[in-house]
PDB file of C-alpha atoms in Angstrom:
ATOM      1  CA  MET A   1      -7.379 -13.631   2.836  1.00 76.00           C
ATOM      2  CA  GLN A   2      -5.520 -10.389   3.428  1.00 91.00           C
ATOM      3  CA  SER A   3      -2.521 -10.464   5.746  1.00 94.00           C
ATOM      4  CA  TYR A   4      -0.790  -7.574   7.503  1.00 96.00           C
ATOM      5  CA  THR A   5       2.814  -6.899   8.432  1.00 95.00           C
ATOM      6  CA  ILE A   6       3.627  -6.079  12.042  1.00 95.00           C
ATOM      7  CA  GLY A   7       3.941  -2.389  11.083  1.00 94.00           C
ATOM      8  CA  GLN A   8       0.569  -2.320   9.312  1.00 94.00           C
ATOM      9  CA  ALA A   9      -1.078  -4.114  12.242  1.00 94.00           C
ATOM     10  CA  ALA A  10       0.472  -1.637  14.676  1.00 92.00           C
ATOM     11  CA  ARG A  11      -0.923   1.309  12.693  1.00 90.00           C
ATOM     12  CA  LEU A  12      -4.404  -0.239  12.618  1.00 89.00           C
ATOM     13  CA  LEU A  13      -4.281  -0.977  16.355  1.00 89.00           C
ATOM     14  CA  GLY A  14      -2.964   2.496  17.218  1.00 86.00           C
ATOM     15  CA  VAL A  15       0.249   1.240  18.843  1.00 88.00           C
ATOM     16  CA  SER A  16       3.955   1.210  18.005  1.00 89.00           C
ATOM     17  CA  PRO A  17       5.452  -1.587  15.889  1.00 92.00           C
ATOM     18  CA  ASP A  18       7.495  -2.607  18.954  1.00 93.00           C
ATOM     19  CA  THR A  19       4.291  -3.128  20.941  1.00 92.00           C
ATOM     20  CA  ALA A  20       2.761  -5.201  18.139  1.00 94.00           C
ATOM     21  CA  ARG A  21       5.972  -7.282  17.970  1.00 94.00           C
ATOM     22  CA  ARG A  22       5.885  -7.886  21.724  1.00 94.00           C
ATOM     23  CA  TRP A  23       2.256  -9.018  21.508  1.00 95.00           C
ATOM     24  CA  ALA A  24       3.162 -11.395  18.667  1.00 95.00           C
ATOM     25  CA  ASP A  25       6.214 -12.705  20.578  1.00 95.00           C
ATOM     26  CA  ALA A  26       4.004 -13.308  23.628  1.00 94.00           C
ATOM     27  CA  GLY A  27       1.504 -15.265  21.500  1.00 94.00           C
ATOM     28  CA  ARG A  28      -1.322 -12.771  21.964  1.00 93.00           C
ATOM     29  CA  VAL A  29      -1.783 -12.650  18.194  1.00 94.00           C
ATOM     30  CA  THR A  30      -0.781 -15.425  15.774  1.00 94.00           C
ATOM     31  CA  THR A  31       1.772 -14.695  13.062  1.00 95.00           C
ATOM     32  CA  HIS A  32       3.263 -16.612  10.164  1.00 95.00           C
ATOM     33  CA  ARG A  33       6.164 -15.863   7.840  1.00 94.00           C
ATOM     34  CA  ASP A  34       5.959 -15.151   4.132  1.00 93.00           C
ATOM     35  CA  GLU A  35       8.483 -16.323   1.541  1.00 94.00           C
ATOM     36  CA  THR A  36      10.777 -13.392   2.366  1.00 94.00           C
ATOM     37  CA  GLY A  37      10.696 -14.080   6.108  1.00 93.00           C
ATOM     38  CA  ARG A  38       8.449 -11.185   7.121  1.00 93.00           C
ATOM     39  CA  ARG A  39       6.028 -11.875   9.940  1.00 95.00           C
ATOM     40  CA  LEU A  40       2.404 -11.518   8.877  1.00 96.00           C
ATOM     41  CA  ILE A  41      -0.916 -11.587  10.720  1.00 96.00           C
ATOM     42  CA  ASP A  42      -4.004 -12.955   8.967  1.00 96.00           C
ATOM     43  CA  GLY A  43      -6.748 -10.355   8.656  1.00 95.00           C
ATOM     44  CA  ARG A  44      -9.335 -12.395  10.545  1.00 94.00           C
ATOM     45  CA  ASP A  45      -6.901 -12.949  13.428  1.00 95.00           C
ATOM     46  CA  LEU A  46      -6.087  -9.236  13.539  1.00 95.00           C
ATOM     47  CA  ALA A  47      -9.783  -8.336  13.472  1.00 93.00           C
ATOM     48  CA  ALA A  48     -10.526 -10.640  16.418  1.00 93.00           C
ATOM     49  CA  PHE A  49      -7.514  -9.355  18.350  1.00 94.00           C
ATOM     50  CA  SER A  50      -8.482  -5.705  17.743  1.00 92.00           C
ATOM     51  CA  VAL A  51     -11.945  -6.331  19.201  1.00 90.00           C
ATOM     52  CA  GLU A  52     -10.451  -8.162  22.204  1.00 89.00           C
ATOM     53  CA  LEU A  53      -7.956  -5.340  22.730  1.00 87.00           C
ATOM     54  CA  ALA A  54     -10.631  -2.642  22.580  1.00 83.00           C
ATOM     55  CA  ARG A  55     -12.860  -4.529  25.032  1.00 82.00           C
ATOM     56  CA  SER A  56     -10.045  -5.020  27.513  1.00 81.00           C
ATOM     57  CA  GLY A  57      -8.927  -1.403  27.234  1.00 68.00           C
ATOM     58  CA  SER A  58      -5.322  -2.567  27.356  1.00 52.00           C
ATOM     59  CA  ALA A  59      -3.888  -0.594  24.452  1.00 50.00           C
ATOM     60  CA  GLU A  60      -0.465   0.659  25.446  1.00 50.00           C
ATOM     61  CA  GLY A  61       0.004   4.376  26.008  1.00 50.00           C
ATOM     62  CA  ASP A  62      -2.351   7.187  26.832  1.00 46.00           C
ATOM     63  CA  THR A  63      -2.313   8.814  23.410  1.00 44.00           C
ATOM     64  CA  PRO A  64      -5.848   8.799  22.009  1.00 44.00           C
ATOM     65  CA  TYR A  65      -6.389   7.449  18.522  1.00 49.00           C
ATOM     66  CA  THR A  66      -7.498  10.465  16.534  1.00 45.00           C
ATOM     67  CA  SER A  67      -8.845  10.972  13.045  1.00 44.00           C
ATOM     68  CA  ALA A  68      -7.752  13.451  10.432  1.00 46.00           C
ATOM     69  CA  ARG A  69     -10.716  15.018   8.658  1.00 65.00           C
ATOM     70  CA  ASN A  70     -13.059  12.533  10.307  1.00 80.00           C
ATOM     71  CA  ALA A  71     -11.381   9.467   8.778  1.00 82.00           C
ATOM     72  CA  PHE A  72     -10.956   6.415  10.999  1.00 86.00           C
ATOM     73  CA  PRO A  73      -8.634   3.831   9.401  1.00 87.00           C
ATOM     74  CA  GLY A  74      -9.167   0.406  10.884  1.00 92.00           C
ATOM     75  CA  ILE A  75     -10.056  -3.185  10.229  1.00 95.00           C
ATOM     76  CA  VAL A  76     -13.432  -4.722   9.389  1.00 96.00           C
ATOM     77  CA  THR A  77     -14.472  -6.861  12.366  1.00 96.00           C
ATOM     78  CA  ALA A  78     -18.029  -7.862  11.429  1.00 97.00           C
ATOM     79  CA  ILE A  79     -20.407  -7.809   8.489  1.00 97.00           C
ATOM     80  CA  LYS A  80     -24.104  -8.629   8.776  1.00 98.00           C
ATOM     81  CA  LEU A  81     -25.866  -8.961   5.432  1.00 97.00           C
ATOM     82  CA  GLY A  82     -29.615  -8.717   5.015  1.00 96.00           C
ATOM     83  CA  ASP A  83     -31.626  -9.034   1.828  1.00 96.00           C
ATOM     84  CA  VAL A  84     -31.257  -5.303   1.061  1.00 96.00           C
ATOM     85  CA  ALA A  85     -29.304  -3.686   3.910  1.00 97.00           C
ATOM     86  CA  ALA A  86     -26.002  -4.506   5.590  1.00 97.00           C
ATOM     87  CA  GLN A  87     -24.177  -3.573   8.775  1.00 97.00           C
ATOM     88  CA  VAL A  88     -20.380  -3.189   8.773  1.00 97.00           C
ATOM     89  CA  GLU A  89     -18.314  -2.804  11.941  1.00 96.00           C
ATOM     90  CA  ILE A  90     -14.813  -1.348  11.936  1.00 96.00           C
ATOM     91  CA  GLN A  91     -12.400  -1.314  14.871  1.00 94.00           C
ATOM     92  CA  ALA A  92     -10.217   1.785  14.534  1.00 91.00           C
ATOM     93  CA  GLY A  93      -7.861   1.720  17.492  1.00 86.00           C
ATOM     94  CA  PRO A  94     -10.118   1.969  20.554  1.00 87.00           C
ATOM     95  CA  HIS A  95     -13.068   3.137  18.432  1.00 90.00           C
ATOM     96  CA  ARG A  96     -15.781   0.767  17.170  1.00 92.00           C
ATOM     97  CA  LEU A  97     -17.703   2.274  14.269  1.00 93.00           C
ATOM     98  CA  VAL A  98     -20.834   0.782  12.758  1.00 94.00           C
ATOM     99  CA  SER A  99     -22.198   1.718   9.348  1.00 93.00           C
ATOM    100  CA  LEU A 100     -25.546   0.765   7.863  1.00 94.00           C
ATOM    101  CA  LEU A 101     -25.390   0.616   4.102  1.00 94.00           C
ATOM    102  CA  THR A 102     -26.842  -1.382   1.238  1.00 96.00           C
ATOM    103  CA  ARG A 103     -25.898  -4.990   0.676  1.00 96.00           C
ATOM    104  CA  GLU A 104     -25.008  -4.002  -2.883  1.00 96.00           C
ATOM    105  CA  ALA A 105     -22.447  -1.459  -1.599  1.00 95.00           C
ATOM    106  CA  VAL A 106     -20.775  -4.085   0.609  1.00 96.00           C
ATOM    107  CA  GLU A 107     -20.600  -6.503  -2.316  1.00 95.00           C
ATOM    108  CA  GLU A 108     -19.269  -3.855  -4.730  1.00 94.00           C
ATOM    109  CA  LEU A 109     -16.547  -2.892  -2.251  1.00 94.00           C
ATOM    110  CA  GLY A 110     -15.729  -6.567  -1.733  1.00 94.00           C
ATOM    111  CA  LEU A 111     -15.656  -6.054   2.019  1.00 96.00           C
ATOM    112  CA  GLU A 112     -14.696  -9.014   4.209  1.00 95.00           C
ATOM    113  CA  VAL A 113     -13.863  -9.433   7.879  1.00 96.00           C
ATOM    114  CA  GLY A 114     -10.152  -8.809   8.320  1.00 95.00           C
ATOM    115  CA  MET A 115      -9.825  -6.246   5.529  1.00 94.00           C
ATOM    116  CA  GLU A 116      -8.408  -2.813   6.081  1.00 92.00           C
ATOM    117  CA  ALA A 117     -10.993  -0.073   5.579  1.00 93.00           C
ATOM    118  CA  THR A 118     -11.584   3.525   6.544  1.00 89.00           C
ATOM    119  CA  ALA A 119     -14.767   4.788   8.166  1.00 90.00           C
ATOM    120  CA  ARG A 120     -15.512   8.386   7.244  1.00 85.00           C
ATOM    121  CA  VAL A 121     -17.886  10.251   9.510  1.00 84.00           C
ATOM    122  CA  LYS A 122     -19.981  13.158   8.298  1.00 76.00           C
ATOM    123  CA  SER A 123     -22.618  14.419  10.666  1.00 71.00           C
ATOM    124  CA  THR A 124     -24.482  11.267  11.734  1.00 69.00           C
ATOM    125  CA  ASN A 125     -23.451   9.152   8.722  1.00 70.00           C
ATOM    126  CA  VAL A 126     -20.529   6.725   8.580  1.00 74.00           C
ATOM    127  CA  HIS A 127     -19.189   5.946   5.108  1.00 78.00           C
ATOM    128  CA  ILE A 128     -16.828   3.028   4.378  1.00 82.00           C
ATOM    129  CA  ASP A 129     -13.879   3.278   1.954  1.00 84.00           C
ATOM    130  CA  ARG A 130     -12.065   0.096   0.975  1.00 84.00           C
ATOM    131  CA  VAL A 131      -8.308   0.615   1.298  1.00 80.00           C
TER     132      VAL A 131
END
């Protein structure tokens, strides 16, 4: 399972590292320490928290989360696999993006809930890049 530092989590959530630290200190998101003492957040916990945060609309600050060249870095929050097709959801700051792609593509990318990924939007298509 992938884990994220406070700084990485802050970037994915579209907030400052200080805000992410305060949320961790308040117990809003669970952390653990690695062998060097850094605080880490499990990917699945971060994914769940990002969805909760987006639903509540309580992200700190009024600065909108923007994309550069239509790229939305975020965290995979849900994967629904069918026999041939798949649906992948990414929470990128306040934005929830959904991509329909082949099951084979999801498996080749090794996508899992809690992983960092980037949704790339071109016209009406959303493409997923594993980070």
